[in-house]
Coordinates of C-alpha atoms and ligand atoms in Angstrom, one line a residue:
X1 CA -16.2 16.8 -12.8
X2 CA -13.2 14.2 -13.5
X3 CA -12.0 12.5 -10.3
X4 CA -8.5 11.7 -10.7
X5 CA -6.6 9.1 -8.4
X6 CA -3.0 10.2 -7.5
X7 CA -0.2 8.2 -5.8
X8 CA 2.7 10.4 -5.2
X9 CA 5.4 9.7 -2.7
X10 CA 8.7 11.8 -1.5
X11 CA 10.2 11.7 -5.2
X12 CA 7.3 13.8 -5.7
X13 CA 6.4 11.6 -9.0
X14 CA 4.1 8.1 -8.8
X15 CA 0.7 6.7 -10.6
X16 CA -2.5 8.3 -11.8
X17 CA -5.6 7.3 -13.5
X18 CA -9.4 8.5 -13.7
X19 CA -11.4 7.2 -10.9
X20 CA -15.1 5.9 -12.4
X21 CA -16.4 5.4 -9.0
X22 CA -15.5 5.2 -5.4
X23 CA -17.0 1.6 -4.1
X24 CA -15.4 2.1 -0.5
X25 CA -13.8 4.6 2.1
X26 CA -13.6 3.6 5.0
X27 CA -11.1 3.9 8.2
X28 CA -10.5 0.6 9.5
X29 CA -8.1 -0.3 12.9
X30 CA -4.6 0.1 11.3
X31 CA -5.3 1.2 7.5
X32 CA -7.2 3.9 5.1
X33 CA -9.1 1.3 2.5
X34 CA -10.3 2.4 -0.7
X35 CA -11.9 0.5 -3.8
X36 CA -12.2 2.4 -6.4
X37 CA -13.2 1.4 -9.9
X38 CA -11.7 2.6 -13.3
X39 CA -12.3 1.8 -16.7
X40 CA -8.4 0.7 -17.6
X41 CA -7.4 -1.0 -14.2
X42 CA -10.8 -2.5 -13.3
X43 CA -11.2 -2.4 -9.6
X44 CA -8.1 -0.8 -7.6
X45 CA -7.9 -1.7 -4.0
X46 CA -5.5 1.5 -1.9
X47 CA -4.5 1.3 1.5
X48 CA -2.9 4.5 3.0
X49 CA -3.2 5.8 -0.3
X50 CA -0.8 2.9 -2.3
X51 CA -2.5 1.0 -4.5
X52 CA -2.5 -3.1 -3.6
X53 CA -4.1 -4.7 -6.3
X54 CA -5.2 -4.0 -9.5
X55 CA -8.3 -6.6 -11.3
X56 CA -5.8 -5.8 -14.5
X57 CA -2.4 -6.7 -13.5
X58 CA -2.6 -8.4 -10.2
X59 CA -1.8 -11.5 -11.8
X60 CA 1.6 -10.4 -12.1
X61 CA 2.9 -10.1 -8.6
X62 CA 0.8 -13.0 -6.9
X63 CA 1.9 -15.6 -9.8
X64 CA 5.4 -15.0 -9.1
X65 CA 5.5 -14.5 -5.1
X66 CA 3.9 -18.2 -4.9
X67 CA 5.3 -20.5 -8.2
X68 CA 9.4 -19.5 -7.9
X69 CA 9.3 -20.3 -4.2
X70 CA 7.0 -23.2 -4.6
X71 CA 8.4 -24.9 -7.6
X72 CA 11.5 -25.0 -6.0
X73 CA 10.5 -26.8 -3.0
X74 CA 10.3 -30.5 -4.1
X75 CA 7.0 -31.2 -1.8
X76 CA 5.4 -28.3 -0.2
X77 CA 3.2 -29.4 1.6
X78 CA 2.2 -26.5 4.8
X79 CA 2.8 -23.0 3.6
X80 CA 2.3 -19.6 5.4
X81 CA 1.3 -16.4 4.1
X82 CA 1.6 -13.4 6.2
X83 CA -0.7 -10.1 4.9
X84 CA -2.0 -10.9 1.5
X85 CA -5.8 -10.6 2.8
X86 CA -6.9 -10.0 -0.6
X87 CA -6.4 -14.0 -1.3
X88 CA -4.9 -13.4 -4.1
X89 CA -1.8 -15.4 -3.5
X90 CA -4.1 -18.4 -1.7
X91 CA -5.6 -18.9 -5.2
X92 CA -2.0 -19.3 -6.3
X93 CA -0.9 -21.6 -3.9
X94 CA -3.5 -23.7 -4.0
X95 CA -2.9 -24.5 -7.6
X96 CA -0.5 -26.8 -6.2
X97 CA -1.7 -30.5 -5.7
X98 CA 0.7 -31.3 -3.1
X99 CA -0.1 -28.6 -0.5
X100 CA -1.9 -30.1 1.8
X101 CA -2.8 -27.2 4.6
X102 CA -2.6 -23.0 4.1
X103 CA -2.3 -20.4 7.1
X104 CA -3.3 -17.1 6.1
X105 CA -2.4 -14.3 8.6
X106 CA -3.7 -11.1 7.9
X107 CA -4.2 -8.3 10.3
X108 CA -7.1 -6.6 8.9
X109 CA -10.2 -8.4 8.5
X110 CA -11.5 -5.4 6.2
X111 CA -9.1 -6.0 3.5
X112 CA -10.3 -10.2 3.4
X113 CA -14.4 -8.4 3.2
X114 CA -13.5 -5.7 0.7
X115 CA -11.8 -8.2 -1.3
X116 CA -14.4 -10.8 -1.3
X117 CA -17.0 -8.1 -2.7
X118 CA -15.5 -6.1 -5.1
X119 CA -12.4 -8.9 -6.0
X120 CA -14.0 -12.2 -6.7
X121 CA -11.8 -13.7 -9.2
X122 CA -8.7 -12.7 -6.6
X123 CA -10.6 -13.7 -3.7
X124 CA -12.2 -16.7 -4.9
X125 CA -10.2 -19.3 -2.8
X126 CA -11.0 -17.7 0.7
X127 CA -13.0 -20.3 1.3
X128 CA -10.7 -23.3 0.4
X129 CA -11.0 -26.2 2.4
X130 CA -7.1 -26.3 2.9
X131 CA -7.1 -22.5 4.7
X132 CA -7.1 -21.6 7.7
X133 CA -7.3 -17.5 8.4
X134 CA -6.3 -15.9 11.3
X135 CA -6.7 -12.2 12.1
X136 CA -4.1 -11.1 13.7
X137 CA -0.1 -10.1 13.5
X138 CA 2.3 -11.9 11.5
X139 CA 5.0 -10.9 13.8
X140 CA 3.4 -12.0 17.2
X141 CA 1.6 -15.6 14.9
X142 CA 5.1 -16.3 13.9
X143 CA 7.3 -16.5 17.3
X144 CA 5.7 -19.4 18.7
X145 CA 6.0 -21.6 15.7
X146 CA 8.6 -23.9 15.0
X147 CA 10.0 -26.4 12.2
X148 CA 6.2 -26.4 10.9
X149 CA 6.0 -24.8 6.7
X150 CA 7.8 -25.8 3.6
X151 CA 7.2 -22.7 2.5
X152 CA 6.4 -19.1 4.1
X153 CA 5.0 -16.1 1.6
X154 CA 5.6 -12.4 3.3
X155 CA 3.0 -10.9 1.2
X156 CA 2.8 -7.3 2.9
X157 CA 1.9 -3.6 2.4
X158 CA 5.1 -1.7 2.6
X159 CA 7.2 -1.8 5.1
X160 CA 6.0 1.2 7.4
X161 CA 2.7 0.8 10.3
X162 CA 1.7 -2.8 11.0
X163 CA 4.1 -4.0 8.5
X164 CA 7.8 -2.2 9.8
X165 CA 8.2 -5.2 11.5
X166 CA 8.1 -7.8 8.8
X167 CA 11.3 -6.6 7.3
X168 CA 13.2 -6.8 10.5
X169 CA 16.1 -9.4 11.2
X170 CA 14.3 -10.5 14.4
X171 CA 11.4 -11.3 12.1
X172 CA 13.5 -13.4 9.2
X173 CA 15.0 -15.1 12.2
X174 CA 11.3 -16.1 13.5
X175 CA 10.7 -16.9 10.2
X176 CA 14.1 -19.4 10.0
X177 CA 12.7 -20.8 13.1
X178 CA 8.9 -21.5 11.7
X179 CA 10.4 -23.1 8.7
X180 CA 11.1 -27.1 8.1
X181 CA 15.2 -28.2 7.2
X182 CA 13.8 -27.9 3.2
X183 CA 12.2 -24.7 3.8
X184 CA 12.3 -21.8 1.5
X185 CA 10.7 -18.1 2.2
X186 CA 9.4 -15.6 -0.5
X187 CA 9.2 -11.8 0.4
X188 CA 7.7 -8.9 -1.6
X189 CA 11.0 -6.9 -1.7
X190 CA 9.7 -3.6 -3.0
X191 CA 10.9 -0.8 -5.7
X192 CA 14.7 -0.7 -6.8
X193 CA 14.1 2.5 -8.4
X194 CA 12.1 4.1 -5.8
X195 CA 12.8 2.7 -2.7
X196 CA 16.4 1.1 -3.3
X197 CA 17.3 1.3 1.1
X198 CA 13.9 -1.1 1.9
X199 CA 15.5 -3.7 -1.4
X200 CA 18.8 -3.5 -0.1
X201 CA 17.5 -4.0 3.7
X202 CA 15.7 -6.8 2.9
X203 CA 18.2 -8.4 0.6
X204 CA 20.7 -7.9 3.6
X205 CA 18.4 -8.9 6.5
X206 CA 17.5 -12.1 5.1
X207 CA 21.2 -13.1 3.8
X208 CA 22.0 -12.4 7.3
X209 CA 20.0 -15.6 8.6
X210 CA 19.6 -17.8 5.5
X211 CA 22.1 -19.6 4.0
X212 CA 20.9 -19.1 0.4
X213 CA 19.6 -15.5 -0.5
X214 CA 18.6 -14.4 -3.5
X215 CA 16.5 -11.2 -5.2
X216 CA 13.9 -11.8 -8.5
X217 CA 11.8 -9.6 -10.5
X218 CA 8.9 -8.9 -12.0
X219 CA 6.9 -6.0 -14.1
X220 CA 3.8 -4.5 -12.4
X221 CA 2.8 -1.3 -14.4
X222 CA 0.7 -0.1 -10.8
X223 CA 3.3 -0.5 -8.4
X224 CA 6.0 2.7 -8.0
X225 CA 8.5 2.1 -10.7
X226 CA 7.0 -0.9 -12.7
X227 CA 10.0 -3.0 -12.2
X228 CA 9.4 -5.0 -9.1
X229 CA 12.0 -7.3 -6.9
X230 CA 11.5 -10.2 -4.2
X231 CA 13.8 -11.6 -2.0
X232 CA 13.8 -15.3 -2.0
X233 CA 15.9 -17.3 0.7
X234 CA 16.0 -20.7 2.0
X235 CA 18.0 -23.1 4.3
X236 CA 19.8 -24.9 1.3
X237 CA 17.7 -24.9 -1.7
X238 CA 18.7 -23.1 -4.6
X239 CA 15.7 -21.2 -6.5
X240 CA 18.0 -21.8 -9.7
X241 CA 19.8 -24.9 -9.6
X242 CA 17.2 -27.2 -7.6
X243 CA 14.7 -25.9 -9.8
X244 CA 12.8 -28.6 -11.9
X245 CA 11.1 -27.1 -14.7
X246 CA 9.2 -30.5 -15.6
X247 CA 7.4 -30.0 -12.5
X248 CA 5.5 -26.9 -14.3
X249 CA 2.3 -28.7 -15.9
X250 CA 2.5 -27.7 -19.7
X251 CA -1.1 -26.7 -19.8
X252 CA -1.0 -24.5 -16.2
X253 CA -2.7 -21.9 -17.1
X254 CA -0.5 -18.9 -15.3
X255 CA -0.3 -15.5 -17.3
X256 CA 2.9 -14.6 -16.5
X257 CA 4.8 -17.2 -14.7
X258 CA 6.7 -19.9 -16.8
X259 CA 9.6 -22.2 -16.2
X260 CA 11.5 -19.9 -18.2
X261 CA 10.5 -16.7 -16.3
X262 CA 11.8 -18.6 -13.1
X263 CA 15.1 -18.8 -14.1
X264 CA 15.0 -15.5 -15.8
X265 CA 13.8 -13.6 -13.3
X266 CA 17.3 -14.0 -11.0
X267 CA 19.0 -12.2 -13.6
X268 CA 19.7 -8.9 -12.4
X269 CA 20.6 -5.2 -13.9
X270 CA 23.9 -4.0 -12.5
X271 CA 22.1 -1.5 -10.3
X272 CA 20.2 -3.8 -8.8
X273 CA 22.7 -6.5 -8.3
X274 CA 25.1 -3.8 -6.8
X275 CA 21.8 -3.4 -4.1
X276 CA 23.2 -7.0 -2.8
X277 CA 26.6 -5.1 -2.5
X278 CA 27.7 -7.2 -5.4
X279 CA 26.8 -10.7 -3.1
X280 CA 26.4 -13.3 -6.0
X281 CA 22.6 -13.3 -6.4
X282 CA 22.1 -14.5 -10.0
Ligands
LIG301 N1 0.2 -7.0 -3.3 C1 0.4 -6.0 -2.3 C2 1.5 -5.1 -2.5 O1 2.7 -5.4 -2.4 O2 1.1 -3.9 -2.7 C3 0.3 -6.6 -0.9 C4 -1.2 -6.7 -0.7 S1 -1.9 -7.3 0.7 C5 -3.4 -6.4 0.6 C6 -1.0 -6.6 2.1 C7 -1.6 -6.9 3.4 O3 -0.6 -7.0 4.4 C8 -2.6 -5.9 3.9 O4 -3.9 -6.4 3.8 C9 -2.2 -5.6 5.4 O5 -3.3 -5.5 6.2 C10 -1.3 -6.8 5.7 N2 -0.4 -6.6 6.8 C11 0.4 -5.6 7.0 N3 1.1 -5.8 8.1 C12 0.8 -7.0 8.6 C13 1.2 -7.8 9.7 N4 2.1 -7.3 10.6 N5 0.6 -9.0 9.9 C14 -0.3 -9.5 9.0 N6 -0.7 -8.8 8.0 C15 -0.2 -7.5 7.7

């Protein structure tokens, strides 16, 4: 009998693809966590039933949450990353000669050993020299820290349970605080076609507290829609016009990030420009 893998959501539409094997299902403290494995995705990693990562396309969304933000600061050098327990946006950032130290905050410890077992190539700078992991809530880590990171990654599940809280005002504002005068801040911003309230939200919440706001996008064919945004925002820096493309090596080998894309992806469809209430965000 075919096992079939179904993400539908309130539209009553979503994802679906034939499930080879089940690798794990398990309950852990905050989240359901399932790996399954297919033949077209490779390994799938699901919590609460929305799929995370894909071994096939995960490339997509963890190249572009960590190069635009850090390509644009001139010298990061101490960068944050709040969820993203799989590590698949450490192995990004530490691509990146000039950072010197990574915190990863993840709440779920499961999600960092599923990852490192059925995820190597994503997971394979967990044990980096230049990162630290802490278990524990990005909302409480982030209150006490001040004028510490270049650079801080929101790399979350969406924003509902543990992670409600990381598209809050109070939290961009904890976030503003954490930052360094240069600092810049890179948020998964979620679905413009399926969940257009949570892009606008965010969009709004962070131009409410940062001087320079600004939505991206990218294509992931796994997450609800395809066409994906992120929010960028920063204290002064421009993701556009400070942007250096000569500080892209010509032979990094990224598979879908390039100096082109960065500019690129600020360009916005009218429908999701008019998200931003028509604020200039290209
Ligand atoms: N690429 C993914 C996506 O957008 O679908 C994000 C993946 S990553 C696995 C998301 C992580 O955020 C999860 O492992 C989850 O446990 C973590 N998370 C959720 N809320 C959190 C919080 N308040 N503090 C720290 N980590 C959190």
């Amino acid at each position: 009998m075919e096992l079939w893998f179904k993400e539908i959501d309130e539209s009553k539409s979503g994802l679906t693809f034939l499930v080879k094997n089940v690798l794990l299902s398990k309950q852990t403290p905050y989240q359901r966590l399932d790996v399954l494995e297919t033949d077209f995705y490779g390994n799938v990693l699901i919590l609460d039933g929305a799929v995370q990562i894909t071994q096939k396309d995960e490339f997509v969304y963890h190249e572009m949450l960590a190069h635009v933000p850090l390509y644009t600061h001139p010298s990061p050098r101490k960068v944050l990353i709040i969820g993203g327990g799989d590590g698949g946006t450490v192995r990004e950032v530490v691509k990146h000669p000039e950072v010197e130290h990574v915190d990863l905050v993840e709440i779920d410890e499961a999600v960092i050993e599923a990852s490192k077992t059925y995820f190597p190539e994503v997971s394979r700078e967990l044990d980096n020299p230049k990162l630290t992991i802490l278990a524990m809530d990005g909302i409480e880590y982030i209150k006490s820290i001040k004028n510490h990171y270049d650079v801080i990654l929101i790399d979350s599940t969406d924003p509902i349970g543990p992670a409600k809280g990381l598209i809050a005002a109070t939290f961009y504002r904890d976030a503003f605080e954490a930052l360094t005068d240069n600092g810049v801040i890179s948020v998964q911003a979620e679905s413009p076609f399926y969940y257009p309230e949570w892009v606008s939200k965010i969009f709004h919440n962070l131009a409410g507290i940062f001087p320079v706001t600004k939505l991206y996008l990218s294509f992931t064919p796994t997450y609800p829609g395809g066409l994906w945004t992120f929010g960028f925002a920063s204290k002064g820096l421009d993701p556009v016009h400070n942007f250096d493309p000569a500080r892209v090596p010509s032979d990094a080998a990224f598979k879908y990030y390039t100096p082109e894309l960065h500019k690129a992806a600020f360009q916005l469809p009218a429908f999701v420009h008019e998200l931003c209430d028509g604020a200039r965000s290209y």
